[in-house]
Coordinates of C-alpha atoms and ligand atoms in Angstrom, one line a residue:
M1 CA 0.0 0.0 0.0
D2 CA 1.5 3.4 -0.9
S3 CA 1.5 6.4 1.4
R4 CA -1.2 8.1 -0.7
S5 CA -3.8 5.4 -0.4
F6 CA -2.9 5.1 3.3
S7 CA -3.6 8.8 3.8
L8 CA -6.9 8.5 1.9
I9 CA -8.0 5.7 4.2
D10 CA -6.9 7.9 7.1
V11 CA -9.1 10.7 5.9
G12 CA -12.0 8.4 5.3
L13 CA -11.7 6.9 8.8
G14 CA -11.5 10.3 10.3
E15 CA -14.6 11.4 8.6
I16 CA -16.5 8.3 9.6
D17 CA -15.4 9.0 13.2
K18 CA -16.8 12.5 13.0
A19 CA -20.0 11.3 11.5
I20 CA -20.5 8.7 14.3
K21 CA -19.8 11.4 16.9
V22 CA -22.5 13.7 15.4
L23 CA -25.0 11.0 15.0
A24 CA -24.5 8.9 18.1
A25 CA -22.6 10.8 20.8
P26 CA -24.3 13.4 23.1
A27 CA -23.7 16.9 21.8
H28 CA -22.2 19.5 24.1
S29 CA -22.9 23.2 24.0
S30 CA -20.7 26.1 25.1
R31 CA -23.7 28.3 25.7
D32 CA -26.7 27.7 28.0
L33 CA -29.9 26.4 26.6
P34 CA -32.0 29.5 25.8
G35 CA -35.4 30.0 27.5
A36 CA -36.7 29.1 30.9
P37 CA -37.5 25.5 31.8
D38 CA -41.2 24.7 31.4
G39 CA -43.1 25.4 34.6
E40 CA -46.1 23.1 34.0
A41 CA -45.9 20.3 31.6
L42 CA -47.2 21.0 28.1
P43 CA -50.5 19.4 27.1
A44 CA -49.8 16.0 25.4
A45 CA -50.9 17.1 21.9
Q46 CA -48.6 20.2 22.1
R47 CA -45.7 18.2 23.4
L48 CA -46.0 15.8 20.5
E49 CA -46.2 18.6 17.9
S50 CA -43.2 20.4 19.6
A51 CA -41.2 17.2 19.6
R52 CA -41.9 16.7 15.9
L53 CA -40.8 20.3 15.1
M54 CA -37.7 20.0 17.2
R55 CA -36.9 16.7 15.6
V56 CA -36.9 18.5 12.2
N57 CA -34.6 21.2 13.6
H58 CA -32.3 18.6 15.2
S59 CA -32.0 17.0 11.7
G60 CA -31.2 20.4 10.2
E61 CA -28.4 20.8 12.7
V62 CA -27.1 17.3 12.0
A63 CA -27.1 18.3 8.3
A64 CA -25.3 21.6 9.2
Q65 CA -22.5 19.7 10.9
A66 CA -22.1 17.4 7.8
L67 CA -22.1 20.4 5.4
Y68 CA -19.3 22.1 7.4
Q69 CA -17.3 18.8 7.6
G70 CA -17.6 18.4 3.9
Q71 CA -16.6 22.0 3.2
A72 CA -13.7 21.8 5.6
L73 CA -12.4 18.8 3.7
T74 CA -12.3 20.5 0.3
A75 CA -12.1 24.3 1.0
R76 CA -8.6 25.6 0.5
D77 CA -9.0 29.3 1.5
A78 CA -7.7 30.0 5.1
A79 CA -10.0 33.0 5.8
V80 CA -13.0 31.0 4.6
S81 CA -12.0 28.0 6.7
A82 CA -11.6 30.2 9.8
A83 CA -15.1 31.7 9.3
L84 CA -16.6 28.2 8.7
R85 CA -14.9 26.9 11.9
H86 CA -16.4 29.7 14.0
A87 CA -19.9 29.1 12.6
A88 CA -19.5 25.3 13.0
G89 CA -18.9 25.9 16.8
E90 CA -22.2 27.8 17.0
E91 CA -23.9 25.1 15.0
A92 CA -22.7 22.6 17.6
D93 CA -24.5 24.6 20.2
H94 CA -27.7 24.4 18.1
L95 CA -27.3 20.6 17.8
A96 CA -26.9 20.3 21.6
W97 CA -29.9 22.6 22.3
C98 CA -32.2 20.7 19.9
E99 CA -31.1 17.4 21.4
Q100 CA -31.7 18.6 24.9
R101 CA -35.1 20.0 24.1
L102 CA -36.1 16.8 22.3
R103 CA -35.2 15.0 25.5
E104 CA -37.3 17.4 27.6
L105 CA -40.2 16.8 25.3
D106 CA -39.8 13.0 25.4
G107 CA -39.0 13.1 21.7
R108 CA -36.4 11.2 19.7
A109 CA -34.0 12.0 16.9
S110 CA -35.0 11.1 13.3
V111 CA -34.0 7.6 12.1
L112 CA -33.2 9.3 8.8
N113 CA -30.3 11.4 10.2
P114 CA -27.6 9.1 8.8
L115 CA -29.1 9.7 5.3
W116 CA -29.2 13.5 5.8
Y117 CA -25.6 13.5 7.1
A118 CA -24.3 11.5 4.1
G119 CA -26.1 13.7 1.6
S120 CA -25.2 17.0 3.2
F121 CA -21.5 15.9 3.6
A122 CA -21.4 15.2 -0.2
I123 CA -23.0 18.6 -1.0
G124 CA -20.7 20.4 1.4
A125 CA -17.6 18.8 -0.2
L126 CA -18.8 19.7 -3.6
A127 CA -19.5 23.4 -2.6
G128 CA -16.1 23.6 -1.0
A129 CA -14.4 22.3 -4.1
L130 CA -16.1 24.9 -6.3
G131 CA -14.1 27.8 -4.9
R132 CA -14.5 30.6 -2.5
G133 CA -17.3 32.6 -4.1
T134 CA -19.6 29.6 -4.8
N135 CA -18.8 28.0 -1.4
L136 CA -19.6 31.2 0.5
G137 CA -22.6 31.8 -1.7
F138 CA -23.8 28.4 -0.8
V139 CA -23.5 29.1 2.9
A140 CA -25.3 32.4 2.5
E141 CA -28.2 30.8 0.6
T142 CA -28.4 27.9 3.1
E143 CA -28.6 30.3 6.0
R144 CA -31.2 32.4 4.3
Q145 CA -33.4 29.3 3.8
V146 CA -32.8 28.1 7.3
E147 CA -33.8 31.5 8.7
S148 CA -37.1 31.5 6.8
H149 CA -37.7 27.8 7.9
L150 CA -37.1 28.7 11.6
R151 CA -39.4 31.7 11.4
G152 CA -42.1 29.4 10.0
H153 CA -41.6 27.0 13.0
M154 CA -41.7 29.9 15.5
E155 CA -45.0 31.0 14.0
R156 CA -46.4 27.4 14.3
L157 CA -45.3 27.3 17.9
G158 CA -46.8 30.7 18.7
E159 CA -47.2 31.2 22.5
A160 CA -47.9 27.5 23.1
D161 CA -44.3 26.4 23.8
P162 CA -42.1 29.4 24.9
R163 CA -39.0 27.2 25.7
S164 CA -38.8 25.7 22.1
R165 CA -39.5 29.1 20.7
A166 CA -36.7 30.8 22.6
I167 CA -34.3 28.2 21.3
L168 CA -35.4 28.8 17.7
E169 CA -35.2 32.6 18.2
R170 CA -31.5 32.3 19.3
M171 CA -30.7 29.9 16.5
T172 CA -32.3 32.3 14.0
H173 CA -30.1 35.1 15.3
D174 CA -27.0 33.0 14.9
E175 CA -28.0 31.8 11.4
M176 CA -28.5 35.4 10.2
Q177 CA -25.0 36.3 11.3
H178 CA -23.5 33.2 9.6
G179 CA -25.3 34.2 6.4
A180 CA -24.2 37.9 6.6
Q181 CA -20.6 36.9 7.3
A182 CA -20.5 34.5 4.3
A183 CA -22.0 37.3 2.0
S184 CA -19.5 39.9 3.3
L185 CA -16.5 37.5 2.7
G186 CA -17.5 37.3 -1.0
G187 CA -20.4 34.8 -1.3
R188 CA -21.7 34.8 -4.8
E189 CA -25.4 34.8 -5.6
L190 CA -26.2 31.2 -6.7
P191 CA -28.2 30.5 -9.9
F192 CA -31.9 30.3 -9.4
P193 CA -32.2 26.6 -10.1
V194 CA -29.6 25.8 -7.5
G195 CA -31.5 27.7 -4.8
L196 CA -34.7 25.9 -5.9
A197 CA -33.1 22.5 -5.7
M198 CA -31.8 23.4 -2.2
R199 CA -35.4 24.4 -1.1
W200 CA -36.8 21.1 -2.4
T201 CA -34.1 19.1 -0.7
A202 CA -34.8 20.9 2.6
R203 CA -38.6 20.3 2.1
L204 CA -37.9 16.5 1.7
M205 CA -35.8 16.6 4.9
T206 CA -38.4 18.5 6.8
L207 CA -41.2 16.1 5.8
G208 CA -39.1 13.0 6.5
S209 CA -37.9 14.1 9.9
Y210 CA -41.3 15.3 11.0
W211 CA -42.8 11.8 10.6
L212 CA -39.8 9.5 11.0
Ligands
FE2_301 FE1 -27.8 26.1 13.2
FE2_302 FE1 -25.8 28.6 10.6

């Protein structure tokens, strides 16, 4: 075996290790879970609906981790890599918050998460390989779509579940900053069909994780 194939195997094993950590190990956050703990337990129907919504958001954060890992593997620009690393740290908080809230709601993570991880990793690696402008443009577009998705969920939660809503509000704030930073670093506007394909992929993920 030559050293090149050995290092490829090394990289592959490293990526599998990271995937297992995201999918199976408890996530840790550096910031406290937003919102106050529920005083009285939510009514059963609301708890079920909140758990479904938070399962979708948890899947979104699993996908975010995979996107960043994929981009980190192929992106060659030091400034971009540093910005992505900073955002990935905040995304790790989001993952931990969604995980903790799911537990509080007696919910569970989606069984489809390995599928979302694999797909998102491949998309992230492709975006990273396409160069700085496209890669950052992809981040900006992703964050724009995530922001509008989160606002939709906050509307659906209304006043019925303040704790989940507070988490989504904080996440929305962070996602907007990630998007603005990517745009300011030179993110290029993506062609309309790409944005549309991203929206349909996200819709598929939303529907799958809501039920499964
Ligand atoms: Fe996030
Ligand atoms: Fe983000």
